[in-house]
Coordinates of C-alpha atoms and ligand atoms in Angstrom, one line a residue:
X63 CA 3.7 -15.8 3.6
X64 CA 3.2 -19.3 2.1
X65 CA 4.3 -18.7 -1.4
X66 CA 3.3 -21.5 -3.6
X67 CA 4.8 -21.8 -7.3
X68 CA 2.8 -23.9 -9.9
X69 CA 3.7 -24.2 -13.7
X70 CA 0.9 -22.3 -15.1
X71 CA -2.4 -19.8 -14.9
X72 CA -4.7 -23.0 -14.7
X73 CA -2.5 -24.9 -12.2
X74 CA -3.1 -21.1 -10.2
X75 CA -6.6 -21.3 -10.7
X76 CA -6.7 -25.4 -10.0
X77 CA -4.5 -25.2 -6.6
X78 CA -6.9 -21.7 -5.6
X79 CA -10.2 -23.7 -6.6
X80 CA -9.2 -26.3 -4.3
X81 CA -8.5 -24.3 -1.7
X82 CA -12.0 -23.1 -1.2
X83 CA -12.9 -26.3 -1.8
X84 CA -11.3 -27.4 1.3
X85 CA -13.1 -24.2 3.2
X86 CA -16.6 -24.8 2.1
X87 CA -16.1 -28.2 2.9
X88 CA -15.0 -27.7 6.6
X89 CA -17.3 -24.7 7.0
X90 CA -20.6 -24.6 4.8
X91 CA -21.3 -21.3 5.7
X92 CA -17.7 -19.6 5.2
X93 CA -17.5 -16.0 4.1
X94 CA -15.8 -15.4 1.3
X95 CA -13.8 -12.4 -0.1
X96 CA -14.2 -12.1 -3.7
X97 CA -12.5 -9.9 -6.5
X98 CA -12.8 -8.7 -10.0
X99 CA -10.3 -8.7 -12.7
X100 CA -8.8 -11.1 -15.3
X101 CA -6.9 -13.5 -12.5
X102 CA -10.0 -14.8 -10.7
X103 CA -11.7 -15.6 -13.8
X104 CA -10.1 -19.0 -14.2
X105 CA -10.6 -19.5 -10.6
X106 CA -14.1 -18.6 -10.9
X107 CA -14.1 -21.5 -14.2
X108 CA -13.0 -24.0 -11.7
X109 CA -15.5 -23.3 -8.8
X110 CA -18.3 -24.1 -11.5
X111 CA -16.6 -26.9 -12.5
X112 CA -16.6 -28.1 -8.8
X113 CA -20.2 -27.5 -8.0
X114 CA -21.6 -29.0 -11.1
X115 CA -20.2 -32.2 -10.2
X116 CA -21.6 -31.7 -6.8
X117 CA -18.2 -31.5 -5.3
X118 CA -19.1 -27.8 -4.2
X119 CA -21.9 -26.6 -2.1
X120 CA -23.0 -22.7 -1.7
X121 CA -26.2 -22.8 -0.4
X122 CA -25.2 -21.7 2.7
X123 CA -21.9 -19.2 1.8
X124 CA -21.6 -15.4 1.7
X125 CA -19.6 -13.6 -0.3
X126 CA -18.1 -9.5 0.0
X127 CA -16.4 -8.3 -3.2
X128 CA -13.2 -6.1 -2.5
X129 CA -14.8 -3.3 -5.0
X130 CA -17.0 -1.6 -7.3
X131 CA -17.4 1.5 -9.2
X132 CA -18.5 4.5 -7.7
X133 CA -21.7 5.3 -9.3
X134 CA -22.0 2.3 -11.5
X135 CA -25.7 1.7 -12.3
X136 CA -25.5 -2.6 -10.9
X137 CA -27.0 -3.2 -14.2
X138 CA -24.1 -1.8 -16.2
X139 CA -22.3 -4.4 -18.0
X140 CA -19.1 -2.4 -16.6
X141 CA -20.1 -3.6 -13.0
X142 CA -18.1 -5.9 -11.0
X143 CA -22.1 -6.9 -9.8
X144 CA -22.4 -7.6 -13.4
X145 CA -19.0 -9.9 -13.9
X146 CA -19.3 -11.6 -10.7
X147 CA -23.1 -12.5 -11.8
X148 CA -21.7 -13.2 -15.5
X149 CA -18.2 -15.2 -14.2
X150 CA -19.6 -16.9 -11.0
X151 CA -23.1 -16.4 -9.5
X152 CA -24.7 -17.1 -12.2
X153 CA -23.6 -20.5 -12.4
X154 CA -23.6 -21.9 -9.0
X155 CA -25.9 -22.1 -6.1
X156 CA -25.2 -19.3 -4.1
X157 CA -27.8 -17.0 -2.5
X158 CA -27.3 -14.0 -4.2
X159 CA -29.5 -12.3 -1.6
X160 CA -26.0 -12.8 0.3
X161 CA -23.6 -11.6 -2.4
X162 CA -22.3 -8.2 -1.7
X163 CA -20.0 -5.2 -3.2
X164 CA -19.4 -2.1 -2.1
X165 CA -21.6 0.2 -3.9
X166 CA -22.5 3.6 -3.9
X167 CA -25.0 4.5 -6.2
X168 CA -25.5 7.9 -7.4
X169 CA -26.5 10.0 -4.7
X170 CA -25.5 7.7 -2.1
X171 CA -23.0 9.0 0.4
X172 CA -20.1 6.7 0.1
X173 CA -19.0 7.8 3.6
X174 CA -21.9 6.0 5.1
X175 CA -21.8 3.3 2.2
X176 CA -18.1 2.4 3.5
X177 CA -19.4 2.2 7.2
X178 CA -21.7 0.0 6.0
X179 CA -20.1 -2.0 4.4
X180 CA -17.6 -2.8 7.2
X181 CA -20.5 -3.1 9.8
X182 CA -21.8 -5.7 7.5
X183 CA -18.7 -7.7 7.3
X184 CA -18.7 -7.8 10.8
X185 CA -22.1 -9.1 11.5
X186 CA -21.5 -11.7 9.2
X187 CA -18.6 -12.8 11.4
X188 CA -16.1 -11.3 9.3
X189 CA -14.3 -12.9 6.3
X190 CA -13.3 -16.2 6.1
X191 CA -10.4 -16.4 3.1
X192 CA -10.0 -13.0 0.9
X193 CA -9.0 -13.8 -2.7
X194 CA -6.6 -11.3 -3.7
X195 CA -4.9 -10.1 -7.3
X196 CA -2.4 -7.7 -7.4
X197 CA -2.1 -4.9 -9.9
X198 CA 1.3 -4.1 -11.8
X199 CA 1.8 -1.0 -9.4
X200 CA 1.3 -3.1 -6.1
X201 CA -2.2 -2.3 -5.8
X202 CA -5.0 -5.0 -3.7
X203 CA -8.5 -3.9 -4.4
X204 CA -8.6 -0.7 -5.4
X205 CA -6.2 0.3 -2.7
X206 CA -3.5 2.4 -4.8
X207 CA 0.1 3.2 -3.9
X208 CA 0.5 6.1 -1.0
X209 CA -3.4 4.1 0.4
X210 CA -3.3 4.1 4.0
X211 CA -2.4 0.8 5.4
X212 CA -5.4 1.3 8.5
X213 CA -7.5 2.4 5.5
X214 CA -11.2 0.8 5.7
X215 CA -13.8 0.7 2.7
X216 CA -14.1 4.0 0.8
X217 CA -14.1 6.0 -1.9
X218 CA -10.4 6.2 -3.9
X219 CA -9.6 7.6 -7.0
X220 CA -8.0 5.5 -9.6
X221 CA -4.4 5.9 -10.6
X222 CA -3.5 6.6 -14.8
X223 CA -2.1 3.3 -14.2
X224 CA -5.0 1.1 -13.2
X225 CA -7.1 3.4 -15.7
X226 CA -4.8 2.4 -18.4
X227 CA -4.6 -1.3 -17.5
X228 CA -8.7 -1.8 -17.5
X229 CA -9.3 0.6 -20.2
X230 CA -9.5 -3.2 -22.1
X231 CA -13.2 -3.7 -20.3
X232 CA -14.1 -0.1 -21.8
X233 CA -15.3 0.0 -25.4
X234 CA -14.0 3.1 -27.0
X235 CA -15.5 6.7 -26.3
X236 CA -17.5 4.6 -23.1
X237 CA -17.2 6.2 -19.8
X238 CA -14.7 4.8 -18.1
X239 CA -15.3 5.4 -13.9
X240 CA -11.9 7.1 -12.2
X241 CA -13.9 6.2 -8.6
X242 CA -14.2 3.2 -6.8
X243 CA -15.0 2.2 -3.5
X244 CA -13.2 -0.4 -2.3
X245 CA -12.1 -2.4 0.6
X246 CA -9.2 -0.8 2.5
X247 CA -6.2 -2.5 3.5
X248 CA -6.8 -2.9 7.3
X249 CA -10.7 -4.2 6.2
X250 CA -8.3 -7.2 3.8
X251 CA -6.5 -8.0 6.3
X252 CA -8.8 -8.3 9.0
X253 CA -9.5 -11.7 6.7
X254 CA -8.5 -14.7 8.7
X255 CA -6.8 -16.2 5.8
X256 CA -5.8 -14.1 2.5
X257 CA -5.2 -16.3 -0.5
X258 CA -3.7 -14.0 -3.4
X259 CA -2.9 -14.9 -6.8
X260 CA -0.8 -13.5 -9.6
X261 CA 0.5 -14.6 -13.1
X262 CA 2.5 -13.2 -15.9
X263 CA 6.0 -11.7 -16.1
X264 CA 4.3 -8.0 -15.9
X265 CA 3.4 -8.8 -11.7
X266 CA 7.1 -10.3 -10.9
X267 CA 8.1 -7.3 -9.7
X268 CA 4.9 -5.8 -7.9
X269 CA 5.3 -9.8 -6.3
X270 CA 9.2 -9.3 -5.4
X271 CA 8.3 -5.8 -3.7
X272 CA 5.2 -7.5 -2.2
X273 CA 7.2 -10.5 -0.8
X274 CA 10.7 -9.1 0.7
X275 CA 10.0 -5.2 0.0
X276 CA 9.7 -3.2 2.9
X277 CA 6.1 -2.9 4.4
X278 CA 4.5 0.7 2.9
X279 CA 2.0 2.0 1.3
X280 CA 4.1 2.9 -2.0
X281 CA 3.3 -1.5 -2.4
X282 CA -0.1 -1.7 -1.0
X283 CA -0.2 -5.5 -1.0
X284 CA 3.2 -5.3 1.1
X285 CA 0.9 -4.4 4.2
X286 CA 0.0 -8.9 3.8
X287 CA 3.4 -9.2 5.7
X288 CA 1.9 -8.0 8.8
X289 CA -0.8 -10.9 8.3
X290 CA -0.8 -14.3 9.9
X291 CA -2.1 -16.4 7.0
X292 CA -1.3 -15.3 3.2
X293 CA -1.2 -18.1 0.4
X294 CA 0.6 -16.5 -2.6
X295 CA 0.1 -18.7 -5.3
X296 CA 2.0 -17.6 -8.5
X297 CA 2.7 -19.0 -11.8
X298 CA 6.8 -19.2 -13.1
X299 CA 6.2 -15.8 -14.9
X300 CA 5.2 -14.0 -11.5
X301 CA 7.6 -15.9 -9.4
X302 CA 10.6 -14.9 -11.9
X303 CA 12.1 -11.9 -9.7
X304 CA 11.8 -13.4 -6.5
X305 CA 14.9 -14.6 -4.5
X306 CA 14.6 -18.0 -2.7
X307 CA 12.6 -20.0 -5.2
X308 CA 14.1 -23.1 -4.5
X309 CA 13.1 -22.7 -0.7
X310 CA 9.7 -22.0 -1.7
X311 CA 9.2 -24.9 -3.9
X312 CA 11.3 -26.7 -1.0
X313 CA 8.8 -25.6 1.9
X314 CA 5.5 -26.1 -0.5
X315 CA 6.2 -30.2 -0.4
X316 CA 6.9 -30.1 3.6
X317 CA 3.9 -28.2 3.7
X318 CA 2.1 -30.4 1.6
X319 CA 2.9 -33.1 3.8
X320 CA 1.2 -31.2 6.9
X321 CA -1.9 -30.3 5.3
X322 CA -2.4 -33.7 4.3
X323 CA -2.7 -34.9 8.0
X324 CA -3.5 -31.5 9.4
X325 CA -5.9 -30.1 6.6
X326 CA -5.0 -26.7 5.0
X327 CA -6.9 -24.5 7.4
X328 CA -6.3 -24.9 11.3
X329 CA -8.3 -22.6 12.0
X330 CA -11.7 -23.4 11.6
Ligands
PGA619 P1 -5.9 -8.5 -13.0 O1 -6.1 -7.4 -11.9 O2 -6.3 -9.8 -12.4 O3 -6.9 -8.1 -14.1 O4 -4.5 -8.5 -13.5 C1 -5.5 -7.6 -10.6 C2 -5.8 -6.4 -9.8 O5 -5.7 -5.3 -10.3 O6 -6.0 -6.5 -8.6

């Protein structure tokens, strides 16, 4: 793993903007991974900061969010269609003819849903660079602790945990899904690069267990050692628990010195 440590949540969101930056760049029609939550949003902020002054360009990109509600109506304000129309799509030039989330609408079979989903990925030539946030418990996409790390997109019920932590996007006495479909862990990191991103003291440790854990599905986002290409770009707060700082901060300006001549991505 490339673990990068920058000073704040905007230097996160700056250093991830730029990465995609780089992508689009070098591959106009990249597929991107997207996800949901209160980490991308300040990415998200950046990327319309980018295109407006033309230094982005998605005509020609597709995107596949890591999750949605199970039996969300799209035009729910509680959809991730909704906050990835409200936080990005909305603002930029992408088709949205080619944005995509894993639904399953009511009376859909989200068996079939998850199948294709996955065949879709693939005929799109599979996923470029997944954007990644953890959750407190270890969670990536709605894949929970105990999720099977060959899982593939399906349904998964939410732990009291996860419930709890986006209860904040729920207005009181509003339904609150316990369902999702999501992305599974073998479908992330099938990715060809994985860029995940975490701030605040409450992820240090889901990040420690992530980073030098031992690879199970009690940390979901552990499974990312087995990958080839993960950026883990944290802020001081996330980074506090980890071991080997200095190494990291150490490696990140030899790195730095690569990309420069070699680019970021070698392989596109
Ligand atoms: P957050 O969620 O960005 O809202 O902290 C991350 C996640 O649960 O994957």
């Amino acid at each position: 793993m490339q673990i990068i440590i920058v000073d704040n949540v905007q230097h996160v969101a700056e250093n991830a903007a730029d990465w995609i930056e780089e992508l689009i760049n070098k591959k106009p029609n990249a597929v991107l991974g997207l996800a949901t939550g209160s980490t991308p949003i300040y990415l998200y902020q950046e990327l319309v900061k980018k295109y407006k002054i033309g230094k982005l360009n998605f005509a020609n990109t597709t995107s596949f969010n890591l999750d949605e509600y199970f039996g969300i109506d799209a035009h729910s304000i509680q959809s991730y269609r909704h906050f990835m129309n409200k936080n990005l799509f909305d603002h930029i030039n992408i088709d949205k003819a080619k944005t995509f989330l894993p639904t399953c609408e009511q009376g859909e079979n989200p068996r079939k849903q998850g199948l294709a989903y996955e065949a879709k990925i693939k005929h799109c030539g599979g996923i470029d660079l997944q954007i990644l946030g953890i959750g407190a418990n270890g969670h990536i996409g709605f894949n929970e602790p105990t999720s099977s790390l060959a899982s593939r997109t399906r349904i998964k019920t939410l732990t009291k945990q996860t419930l709890k932590d986006n209860s904040r996007l729920f207005k009181e006495n509003e339904f609150q899904p316990t369902l999702a479909m999501t992305m599974g862990i073998a479908t992330i990191l099938d990715a060809k690069y994985v860029l995940l991103m975490a701030t605040g003291e409450h992820k240090a440790k889901a990040i420690k267990t992530m980073v030098t854990g031992a690879v199970s599905a009690i940390c979901p986002a552990s499974a990312l050692q087995m990958h080839e290409n993960v950026i883990v770009l944290l802020d001081k707060a996330a980074a506090s628990e980890l071991d080997n700082q200095e190494y990291y901060l150490w490696a990140d300006k030899e790195n730095h010195k690569i990309s420069q001549q070699f680019g970021l991505f070698h392989k596109f």
